[in-house]
Short mmCIF file of C-alpha atoms in Angstrom, two decimals:
data_model
loop_
_atom_site.label_atom_id
_atom_site.label_comp_id
_atom_site.label_asym_id
_atom_site.label_seq_id
_atom_site.Cartn_x
_atom_site.Cartn_y
_atom_site.Cartn_z
CA VAL A 311 62.24 151.97 -66.46
CA THR A 312 61.42 155.54 -67.55
CA TYR A 313 62.70 156.86 -64.22
CA ALA A 314 66.05 155.11 -64.74
CA LEU A 315 66.23 156.32 -68.34
CA GLY A 316 65.54 159.92 -67.28
CA PHE A 317 68.08 159.71 -64.46
CA LEU A 318 70.71 158.27 -66.82
CA ALA A 319 70.07 161.01 -69.41
CA CYS A 320 70.42 163.75 -66.77
CA PHE A 321 73.55 162.11 -65.37
CA ILE A 322 75.18 161.94 -68.82
CA VAL A 323 74.35 165.60 -69.55
CA VAL A 324 75.70 166.79 -66.19
CA PHE A 325 78.83 164.64 -66.58
CA VAL A 326 79.57 165.93 -70.10
CA VAL A 327 79.00 169.57 -69.08
CA ALA A 328 81.24 169.18 -66.01
CA LEU A 329 83.93 167.53 -68.15
CA MET A 330 83.80 170.34 -70.73
CA VAL A 331 83.99 173.05 -68.05
CA SER A 332 87.00 171.31 -66.52
CA VAL A 333 88.74 170.95 -69.90
CA LEU A 334 88.05 174.58 -70.83
CA SER A 335 89.36 175.83 -67.49
CA HIS A 336 92.69 174.06 -68.16
CA ALA A 337 92.92 175.12 -71.83
CA PRO A 338 95.23 178.14 -71.17
CA ILE A 339 97.72 175.83 -69.45
CA VAL A 340 97.73 173.50 -72.46
CA PHE A 341 98.27 176.36 -74.91
CA LEU A 342 101.05 177.83 -72.75
CA LYS A 343 102.83 174.47 -72.58
CA LEU A 344 102.56 174.02 -76.35
CA ALA A 345 103.96 177.52 -76.91
CA GLU A 346 106.86 176.85 -74.53
CA LEU A 347 107.70 173.63 -76.35
CA GLU A 348 107.78 175.48 -79.66
CA SER A 349 109.97 178.44 -78.69
CA GLY A 350 111.13 177.85 -75.13
CA GLU A 351 109.96 180.08 -72.32
CA MET A 352 110.89 183.13 -74.34
CA ASP A 353 109.02 186.27 -73.37
CA VAL A 354 111.14 188.75 -75.29
CA PHE A 355 113.53 188.53 -78.23
CA LEU A 356 116.12 191.33 -78.25
CA LEU A 357 118.25 192.17 -81.26
CA PRO A 358 120.88 194.88 -81.73
CA GLN A 359 120.16 197.63 -84.21
CA LYS A 360 121.46 196.86 -87.69
CA ARG A 361 123.30 200.16 -87.87
CA SER A 362 125.25 199.37 -84.66
CA GLY A 363 127.58 196.96 -86.47
CA PHE A 364 127.19 194.27 -83.79
CA ASP A 365 125.64 190.85 -84.22
CA PHE A 366 124.89 190.18 -80.53
CA LEU A 367 123.89 192.08 -77.41
CA ASN A 368 126.10 192.18 -74.33
CA TYR A 369 124.17 189.82 -72.05
CA THR A 370 126.34 190.66 -69.03
CA THR A 371 125.29 194.30 -69.20
CA ALA A 372 121.65 193.39 -69.85
CA SER A 373 121.71 190.93 -66.93
CA ASP A 374 123.17 193.57 -64.60
CA ILE A 375 120.39 195.97 -65.54
CA LEU A 376 117.66 193.32 -65.22
CA ASN A 377 118.93 191.97 -61.89
CA ASP A 378 118.26 195.32 -60.22
CA LEU A 379 114.55 194.49 -60.43
CA GLU A 380 113.69 191.11 -58.89
CA LYS A 381 110.69 190.77 -61.19
CA TYR A 382 113.02 190.63 -64.22
CA SER A 383 115.99 188.87 -62.64
CA TYR A 384 115.16 185.37 -63.93
CA SER A 385 116.57 185.29 -67.43
CA THR A 386 118.71 182.98 -69.50
CA PRO A 387 120.59 184.02 -72.64
CA ARG A 388 119.66 182.37 -75.91
CA TYR A 389 121.72 183.05 -78.98
CA ALA A 390 119.85 182.69 -82.28
CA ASP A 391 122.13 181.92 -85.19
CA GLY A 392 120.27 181.16 -88.37
CA ASP A 393 118.78 177.68 -88.13
CA SER A 394 119.35 177.05 -84.43
CA ILE A 395 119.01 178.71 -81.04
CA VAL A 396 121.71 178.13 -78.44
CA TYR A 397 120.71 178.69 -74.84
CA TYR A 398 122.47 177.97 -71.60
CA ASN A 399 120.96 175.80 -68.91
CA ALA A 400 121.28 177.60 -65.58
CA ASN A 401 121.73 174.34 -63.66
CA ASP A 402 124.88 173.08 -65.35
CA CYS A 403 125.99 176.04 -67.53
CA MET A 404 126.29 173.81 -70.58
CA PRO A 405 125.15 175.10 -73.98
CA ILE A 406 122.21 173.31 -75.58
CA THR A 407 121.42 173.72 -79.27
CA ALA A 408 117.82 173.60 -80.45
CA GLU A 409 116.89 173.47 -84.13
CA VAL A 410 114.51 176.16 -85.38
CA ASP A 411 111.88 175.21 -87.98
#
């Protein structure tokens, strides 16, 4: 009986430690997914200078510059306008509006 109790205690400890190590190793993926749900897959948010007199950046020019480097060639424009962000889905080129909290 004591042998079984000792074996069960060791098994539970090893199982819990292995479970925690597995959960902690996947924690960055969970936090990344939560961040992407909150603000899209946005890595950078560019705004024109206030003194320029323009409300938006020329995405065509920015895309031409970024496409020269393959590392930066995967981008999608998102237009923030007050309470919502409009971005364009690359698959069907249709605008999608997302509310900003």
